[in-house]
One Martini backbone bead per residue (centre of mass of N, CA, C, O) as a GRO file, in nm:
protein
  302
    1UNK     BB    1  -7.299  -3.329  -6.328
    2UNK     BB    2  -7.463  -3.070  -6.244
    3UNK     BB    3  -7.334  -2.861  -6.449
    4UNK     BB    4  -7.144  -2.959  -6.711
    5UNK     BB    5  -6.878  -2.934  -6.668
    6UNK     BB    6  -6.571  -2.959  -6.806
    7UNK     BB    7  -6.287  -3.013  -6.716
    8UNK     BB    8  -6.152  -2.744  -6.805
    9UNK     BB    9  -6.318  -2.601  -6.651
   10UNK     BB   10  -6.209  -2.737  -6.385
   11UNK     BB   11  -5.937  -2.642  -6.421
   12UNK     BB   12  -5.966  -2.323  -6.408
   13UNK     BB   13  -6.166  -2.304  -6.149
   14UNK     BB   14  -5.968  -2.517  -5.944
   15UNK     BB   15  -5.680  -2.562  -6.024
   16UNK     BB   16  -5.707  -2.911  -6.140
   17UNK     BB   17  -5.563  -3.112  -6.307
   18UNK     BB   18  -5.699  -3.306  -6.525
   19UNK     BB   19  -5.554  -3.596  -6.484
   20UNK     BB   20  -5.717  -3.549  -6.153
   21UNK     BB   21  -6.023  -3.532  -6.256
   22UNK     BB   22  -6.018  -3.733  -6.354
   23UNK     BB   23  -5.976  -3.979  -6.133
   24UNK     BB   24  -6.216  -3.851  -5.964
   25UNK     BB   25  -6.455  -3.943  -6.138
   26UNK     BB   26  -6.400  -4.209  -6.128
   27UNK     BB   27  -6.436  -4.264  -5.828
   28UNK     BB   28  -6.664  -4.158  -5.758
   29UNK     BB   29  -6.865  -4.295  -5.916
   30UNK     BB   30  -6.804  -4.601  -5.809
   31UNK     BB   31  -6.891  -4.541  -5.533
   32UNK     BB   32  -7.164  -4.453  -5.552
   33UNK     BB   33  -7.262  -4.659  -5.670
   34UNK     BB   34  -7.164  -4.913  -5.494
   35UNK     BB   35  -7.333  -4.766  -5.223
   36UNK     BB   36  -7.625  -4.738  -5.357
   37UNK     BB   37  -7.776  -4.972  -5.543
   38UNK     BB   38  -7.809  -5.207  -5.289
   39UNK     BB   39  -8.077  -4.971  -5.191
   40UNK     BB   40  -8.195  -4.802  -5.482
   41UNK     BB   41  -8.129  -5.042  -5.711
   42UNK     BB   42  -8.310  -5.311  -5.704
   43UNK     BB   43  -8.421  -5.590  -5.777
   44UNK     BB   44  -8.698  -5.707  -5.753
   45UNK     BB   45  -8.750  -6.026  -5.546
   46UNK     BB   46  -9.067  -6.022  -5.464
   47UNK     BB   47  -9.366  -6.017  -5.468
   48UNK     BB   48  -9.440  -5.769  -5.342
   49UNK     BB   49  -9.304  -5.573  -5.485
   50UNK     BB   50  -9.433  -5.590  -5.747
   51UNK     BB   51  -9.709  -5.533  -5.648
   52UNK     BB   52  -9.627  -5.242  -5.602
   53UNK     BB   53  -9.602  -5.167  -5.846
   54UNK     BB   54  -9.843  -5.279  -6.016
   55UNK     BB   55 -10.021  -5.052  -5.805
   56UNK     BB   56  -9.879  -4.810  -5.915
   57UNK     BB   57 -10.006  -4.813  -6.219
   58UNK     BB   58 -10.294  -4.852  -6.187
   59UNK     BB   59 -10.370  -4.623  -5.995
   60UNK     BB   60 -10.114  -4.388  -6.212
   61UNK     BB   61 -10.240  -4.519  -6.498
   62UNK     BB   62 -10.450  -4.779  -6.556
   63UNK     BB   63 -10.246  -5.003  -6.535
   64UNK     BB   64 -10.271  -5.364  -6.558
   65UNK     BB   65  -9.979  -5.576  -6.490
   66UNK     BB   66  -9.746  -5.356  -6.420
   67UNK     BB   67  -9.380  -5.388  -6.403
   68UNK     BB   68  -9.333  -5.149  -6.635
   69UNK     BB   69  -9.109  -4.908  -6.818
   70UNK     BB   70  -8.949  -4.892  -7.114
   71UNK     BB   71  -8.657  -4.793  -7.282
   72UNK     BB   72  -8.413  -4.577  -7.456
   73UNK     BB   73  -8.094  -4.382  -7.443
   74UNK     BB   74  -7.872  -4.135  -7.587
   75UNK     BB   75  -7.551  -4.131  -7.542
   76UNK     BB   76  -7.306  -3.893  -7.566
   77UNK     BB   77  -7.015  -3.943  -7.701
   78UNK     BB   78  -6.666  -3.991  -7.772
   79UNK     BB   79  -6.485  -4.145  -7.964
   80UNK     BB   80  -6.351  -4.417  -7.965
   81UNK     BB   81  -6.062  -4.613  -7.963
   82UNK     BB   82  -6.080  -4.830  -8.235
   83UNK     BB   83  -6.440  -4.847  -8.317
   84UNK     BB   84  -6.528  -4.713  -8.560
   85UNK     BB   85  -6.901  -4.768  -8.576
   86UNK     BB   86  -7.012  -4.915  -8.325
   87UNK     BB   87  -7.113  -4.613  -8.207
   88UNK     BB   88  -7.277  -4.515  -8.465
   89UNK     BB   89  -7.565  -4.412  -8.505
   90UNK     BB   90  -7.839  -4.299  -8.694
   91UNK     BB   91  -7.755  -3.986  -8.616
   92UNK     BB   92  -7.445  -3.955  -8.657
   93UNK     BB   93  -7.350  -4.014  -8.343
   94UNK     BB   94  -7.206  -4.114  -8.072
   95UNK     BB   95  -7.305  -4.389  -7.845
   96UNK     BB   96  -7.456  -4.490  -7.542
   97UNK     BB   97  -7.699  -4.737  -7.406
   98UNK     BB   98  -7.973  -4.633  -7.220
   99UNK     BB   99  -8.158  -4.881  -7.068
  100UNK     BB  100  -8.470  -4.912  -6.892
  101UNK     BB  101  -8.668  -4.914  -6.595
  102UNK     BB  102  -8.940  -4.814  -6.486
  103UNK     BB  103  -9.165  -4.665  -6.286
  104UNK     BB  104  -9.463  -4.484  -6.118
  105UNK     BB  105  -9.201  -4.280  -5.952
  106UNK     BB  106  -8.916  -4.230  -6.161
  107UNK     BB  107  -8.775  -4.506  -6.118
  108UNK     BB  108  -8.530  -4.692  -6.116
  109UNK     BB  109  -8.502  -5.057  -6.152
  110UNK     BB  110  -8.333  -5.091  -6.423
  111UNK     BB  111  -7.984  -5.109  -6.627
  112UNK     BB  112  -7.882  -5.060  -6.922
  113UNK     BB  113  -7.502  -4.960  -6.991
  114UNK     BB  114  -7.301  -4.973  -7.305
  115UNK     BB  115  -7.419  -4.980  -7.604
  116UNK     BB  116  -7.419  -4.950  -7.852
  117UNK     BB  117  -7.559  -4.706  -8.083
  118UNK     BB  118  -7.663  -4.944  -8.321
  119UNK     BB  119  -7.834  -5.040  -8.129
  120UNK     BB  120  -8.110  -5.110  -8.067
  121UNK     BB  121  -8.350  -5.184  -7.807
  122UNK     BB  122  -8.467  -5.514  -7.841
  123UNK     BB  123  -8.177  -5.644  -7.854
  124UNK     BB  124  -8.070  -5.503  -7.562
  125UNK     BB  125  -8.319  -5.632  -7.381
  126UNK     BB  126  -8.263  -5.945  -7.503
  127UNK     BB  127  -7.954  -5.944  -7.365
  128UNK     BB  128  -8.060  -5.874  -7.071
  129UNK     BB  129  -8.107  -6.003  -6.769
  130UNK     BB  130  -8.411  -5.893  -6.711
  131UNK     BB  131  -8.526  -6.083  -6.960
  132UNK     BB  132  -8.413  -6.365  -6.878
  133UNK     BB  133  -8.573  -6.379  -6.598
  134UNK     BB  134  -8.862  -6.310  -6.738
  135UNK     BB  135  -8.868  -6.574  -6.942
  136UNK     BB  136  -8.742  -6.774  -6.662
  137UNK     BB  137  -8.947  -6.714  -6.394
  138UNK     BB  138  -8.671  -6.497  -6.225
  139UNK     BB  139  -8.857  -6.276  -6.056
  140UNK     BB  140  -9.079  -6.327  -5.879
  141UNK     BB  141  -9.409  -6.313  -5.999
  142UNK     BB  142  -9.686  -6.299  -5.983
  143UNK     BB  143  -9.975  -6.484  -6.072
  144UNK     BB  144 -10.180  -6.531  -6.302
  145UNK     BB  145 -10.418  -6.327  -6.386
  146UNK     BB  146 -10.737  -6.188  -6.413
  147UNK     BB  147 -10.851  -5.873  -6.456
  148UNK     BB  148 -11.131  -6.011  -6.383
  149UNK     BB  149 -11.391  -6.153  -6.295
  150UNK     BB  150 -11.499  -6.240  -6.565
  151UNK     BB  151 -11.266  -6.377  -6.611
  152UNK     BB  152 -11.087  -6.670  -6.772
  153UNK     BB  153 -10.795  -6.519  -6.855
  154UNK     BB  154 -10.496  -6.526  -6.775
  155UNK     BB  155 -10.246  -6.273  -6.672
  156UNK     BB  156  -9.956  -6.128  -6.723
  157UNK     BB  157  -9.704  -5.974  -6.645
  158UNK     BB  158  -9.553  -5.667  -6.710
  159UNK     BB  159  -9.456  -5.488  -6.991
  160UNK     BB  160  -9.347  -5.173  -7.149
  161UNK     BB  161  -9.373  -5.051  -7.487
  162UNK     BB  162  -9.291  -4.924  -7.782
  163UNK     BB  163  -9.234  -4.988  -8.146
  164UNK     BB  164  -8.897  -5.094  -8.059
  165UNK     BB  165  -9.073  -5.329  -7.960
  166UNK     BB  166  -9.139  -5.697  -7.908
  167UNK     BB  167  -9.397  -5.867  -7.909
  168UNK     BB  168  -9.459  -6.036  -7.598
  169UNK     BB  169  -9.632  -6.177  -7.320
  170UNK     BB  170  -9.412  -5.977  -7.119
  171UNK     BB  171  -9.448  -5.755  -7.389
  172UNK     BB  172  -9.593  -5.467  -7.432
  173UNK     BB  173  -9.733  -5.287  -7.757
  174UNK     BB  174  -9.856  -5.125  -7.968
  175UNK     BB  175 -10.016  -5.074  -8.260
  176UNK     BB  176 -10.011  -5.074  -8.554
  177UNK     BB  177 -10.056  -4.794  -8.784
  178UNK     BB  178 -10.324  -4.582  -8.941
  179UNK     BB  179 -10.598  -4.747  -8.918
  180UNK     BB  180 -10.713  -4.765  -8.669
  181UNK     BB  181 -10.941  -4.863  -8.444
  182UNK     BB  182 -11.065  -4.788  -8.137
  183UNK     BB  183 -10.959  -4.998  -7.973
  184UNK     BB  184 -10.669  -4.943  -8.039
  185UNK     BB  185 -10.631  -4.679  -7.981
  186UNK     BB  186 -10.707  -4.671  -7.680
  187UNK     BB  187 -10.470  -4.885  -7.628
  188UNK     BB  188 -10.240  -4.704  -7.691
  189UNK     BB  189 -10.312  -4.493  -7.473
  190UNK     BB  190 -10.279  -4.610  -7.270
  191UNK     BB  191  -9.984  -4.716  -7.298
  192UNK     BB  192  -9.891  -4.434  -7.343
  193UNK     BB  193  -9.944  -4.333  -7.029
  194UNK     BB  194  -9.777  -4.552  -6.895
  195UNK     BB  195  -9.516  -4.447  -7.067
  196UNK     BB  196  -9.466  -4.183  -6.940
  197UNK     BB  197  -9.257  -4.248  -6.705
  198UNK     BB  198  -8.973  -4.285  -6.870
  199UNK     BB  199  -8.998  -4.012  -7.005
  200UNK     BB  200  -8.999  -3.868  -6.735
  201UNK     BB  201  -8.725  -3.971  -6.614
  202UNK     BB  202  -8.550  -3.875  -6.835
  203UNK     BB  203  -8.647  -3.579  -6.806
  204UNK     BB  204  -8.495  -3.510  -6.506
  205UNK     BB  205  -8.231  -3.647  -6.548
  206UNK     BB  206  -8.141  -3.401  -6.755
  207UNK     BB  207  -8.240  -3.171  -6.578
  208UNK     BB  208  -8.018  -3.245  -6.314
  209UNK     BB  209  -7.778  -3.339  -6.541
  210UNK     BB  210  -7.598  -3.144  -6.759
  211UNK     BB  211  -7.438  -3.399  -6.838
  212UNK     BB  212  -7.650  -3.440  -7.089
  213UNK     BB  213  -7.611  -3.190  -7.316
  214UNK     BB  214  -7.346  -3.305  -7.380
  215UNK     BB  215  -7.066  -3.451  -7.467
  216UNK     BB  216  -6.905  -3.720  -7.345
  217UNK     BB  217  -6.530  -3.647  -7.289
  218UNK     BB  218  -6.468  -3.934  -7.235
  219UNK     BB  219  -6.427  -4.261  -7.176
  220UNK     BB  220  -6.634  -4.503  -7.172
  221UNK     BB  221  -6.610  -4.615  -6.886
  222UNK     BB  222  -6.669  -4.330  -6.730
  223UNK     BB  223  -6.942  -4.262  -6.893
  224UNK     BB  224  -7.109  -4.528  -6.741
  225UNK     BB  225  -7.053  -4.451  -6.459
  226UNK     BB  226  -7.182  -4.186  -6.463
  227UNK     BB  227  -7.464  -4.305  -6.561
  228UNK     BB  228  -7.497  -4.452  -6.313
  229UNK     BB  229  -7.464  -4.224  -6.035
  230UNK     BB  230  -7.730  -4.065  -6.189
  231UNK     BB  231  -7.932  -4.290  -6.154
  232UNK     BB  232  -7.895  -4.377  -5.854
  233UNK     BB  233  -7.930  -4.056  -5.731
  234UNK     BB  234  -8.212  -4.030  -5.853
  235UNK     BB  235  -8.354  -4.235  -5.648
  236UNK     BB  236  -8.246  -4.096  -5.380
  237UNK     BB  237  -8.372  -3.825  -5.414
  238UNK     BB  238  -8.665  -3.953  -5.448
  239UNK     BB  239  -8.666  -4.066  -5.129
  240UNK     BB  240  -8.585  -3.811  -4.972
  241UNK     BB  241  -8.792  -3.640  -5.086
  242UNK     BB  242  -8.960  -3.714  -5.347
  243UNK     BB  243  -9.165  -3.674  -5.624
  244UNK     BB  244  -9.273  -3.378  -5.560
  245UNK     BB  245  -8.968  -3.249  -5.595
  246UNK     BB  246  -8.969  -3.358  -5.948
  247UNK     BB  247  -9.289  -3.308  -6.100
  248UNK     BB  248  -9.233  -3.019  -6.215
  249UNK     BB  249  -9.065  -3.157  -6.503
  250UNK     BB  250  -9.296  -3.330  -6.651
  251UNK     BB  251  -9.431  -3.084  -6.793
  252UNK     BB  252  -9.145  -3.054  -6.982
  253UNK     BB  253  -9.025  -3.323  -7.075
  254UNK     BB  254  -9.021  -3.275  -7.439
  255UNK     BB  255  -8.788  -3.089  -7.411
  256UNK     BB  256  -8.552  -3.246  -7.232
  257UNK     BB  257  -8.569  -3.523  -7.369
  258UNK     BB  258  -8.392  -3.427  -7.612
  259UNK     BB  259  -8.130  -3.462  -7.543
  260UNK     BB  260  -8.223  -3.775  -7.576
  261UNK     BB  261  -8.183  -4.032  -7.818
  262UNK     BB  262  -8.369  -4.278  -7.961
  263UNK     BB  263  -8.350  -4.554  -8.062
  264UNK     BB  264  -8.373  -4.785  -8.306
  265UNK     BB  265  -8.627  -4.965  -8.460
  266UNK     BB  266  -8.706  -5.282  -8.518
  267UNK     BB  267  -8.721  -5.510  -8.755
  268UNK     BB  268  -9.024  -5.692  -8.742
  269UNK     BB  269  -9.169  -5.625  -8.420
  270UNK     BB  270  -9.481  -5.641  -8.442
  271UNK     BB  271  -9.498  -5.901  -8.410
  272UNK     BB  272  -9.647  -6.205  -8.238
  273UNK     BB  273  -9.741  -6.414  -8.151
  274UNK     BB  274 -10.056  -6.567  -7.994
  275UNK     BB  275 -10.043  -6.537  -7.705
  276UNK     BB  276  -9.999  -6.226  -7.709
  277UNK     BB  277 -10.214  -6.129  -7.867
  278UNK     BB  278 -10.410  -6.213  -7.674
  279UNK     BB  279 -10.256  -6.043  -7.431
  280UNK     BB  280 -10.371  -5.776  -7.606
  281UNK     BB  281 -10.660  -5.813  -7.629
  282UNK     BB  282 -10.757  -5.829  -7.369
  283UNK     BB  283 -10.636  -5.523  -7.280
  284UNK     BB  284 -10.852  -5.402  -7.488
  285UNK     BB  285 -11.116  -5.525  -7.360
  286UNK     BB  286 -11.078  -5.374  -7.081
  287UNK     BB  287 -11.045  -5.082  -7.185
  288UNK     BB  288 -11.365  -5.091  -7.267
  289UNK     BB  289 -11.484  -5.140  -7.033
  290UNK     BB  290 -11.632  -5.092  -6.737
  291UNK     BB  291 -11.336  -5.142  -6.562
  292UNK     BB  292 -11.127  -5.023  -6.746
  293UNK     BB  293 -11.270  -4.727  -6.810
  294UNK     BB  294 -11.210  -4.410  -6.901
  295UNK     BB  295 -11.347  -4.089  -6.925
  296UNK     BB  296 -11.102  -3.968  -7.116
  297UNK     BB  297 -11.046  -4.167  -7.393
  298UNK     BB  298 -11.235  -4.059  -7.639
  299UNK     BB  299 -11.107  -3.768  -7.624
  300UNK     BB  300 -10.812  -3.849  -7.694
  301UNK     BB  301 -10.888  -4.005  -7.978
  302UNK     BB  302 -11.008  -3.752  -8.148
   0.00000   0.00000   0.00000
């Protein structure tokens, strides 16, 4: 996985049988996953838990209330037997889509993958547990609460994404359009300065784990193993060494990033409810306030 070697590769390195290596990286990932995720990737289930999230996110993004950062990303397979164009993404390569939720230190926190290539973000995200949980209040989330003391309007926590995730109050996404006010422009920097957490865990991601820059040639059960194995690992690392031993690849996140290709945007997902709207408009009058502004924000958005 490290090396992004093909079996092939392998088979000729080690003199050993093809398919030896095909079951030794069956049993190895699955071993990996199984002994590892139930301490290294587990869902936080109490109020303390999600409050070091969302006070990591205050802290180093300035976003508060945020108790994850989600995304997705195409990771490419080789066409499935008699799968037809299920797989076949937008970009017309066959794919499996690894959507993550990522905290403040470059951990995956939750991970959904195995989804068609052809399926949305916004719609993979509705259909995951981590979703499930999130809109039916079991995910033991602190109690919304306002965001400064001077607000009498209670803010629930929430998760962030880009725009093709659809706005609901405890989902938050850009405003949509190219003519957007001061207002609007501020809290989109905001939310995307919090939202690079996602977009640089995957480019770590791709960055240690080569076997991510060419097609897994691979069954899809495999295929999901390794991703699953590699996700895993990526926290396993995180905890053993620190975030500032792999801090070092998200300045140049934006060129590994692109290893892996962005689901593609819901169609009519701009729209939210009216609870959303106000809490994202919350969110915007936060940004600008006394409380809430950074000294580079107005520069950012110049």
């Amino acid at each position: 996985m490290a090396s992004g070697c093909s079996y092939k590769d392998l088979h000729y390195a080690y003199r050993v049988g093809v398919s030896t290596i095909s079951n030794i990286i069956k049993e190895v990932t699955n071993a990996i996953w199984n002994n590892l995720h139930g301490e290294f990737m587990t869902l936080p289930n109490t109020i303390s838990d999600w409050e070091y999230i969302a006070n990591g996110f205050n802290t180093r993004a300035n976003f508060p209330h945020c108790i994850g950062a989600v995304d997705g990303k195409h990771i490419r397979i080789k066409k499935p037997n008699n799968s037809g164009s299920m797989f076949m993404n937008y970009k017309d390569f066959f794919s499996i889509v690894l959507l993550a939720v990522v905290d403040s230190y470059y951990k995956f926190t939750y991970i959904c993958v195995g989804s068609y290539g052809k399926e949305c973000d916004s719609t993979i995200f509705k259909e995951c547990t981590f979703w499930k949980k999130l809109i039916d209040g079991d995910l033991q989330l602190p109690a919304a609460c306002p965001l400064t003391n001077d607000s009498d309007l209670s803010i629930p926590f929430v998760v962030i994404g880009d725009e093709g995730f659809g706005l609901h109050q405890h989902l938050m996404r850009p405003y949509g359009g190219n003519h957007l006010d001061r207002n609007k422009r501020i809290y989109n920097y905001r939310l995307t300065r919090a939202r690079r957490y996602v977009e640089c865990a995957f480019g770590i991601l791709a960055n240690k784990w080569r076997i991510f820059h060419r097609p897994l040639d691979v069954d899809t059960s495999t295929a999901i193993s390794i991703v699953k194995a590699c996700t895993v690992l990526h926290n396993f690392i995180i905890d053993m060494e620190g975030v500032q031993s792999n801090i070092e690849t998200t300045s140049n996140v934006s060129s590994v990033v692109n290893v892996f290709t962005d689901a593609p945007n819901e169609q009519n997902s701009t729209r939210g409810g009216r609870c959303a709207n106000v809490i994202r408009s919350e969110f915007t009058n936060y940004f600008i306030s006394t409380a809430g502004a950074v000294p580079w924000q107005d520069e950012s958005i110049s």
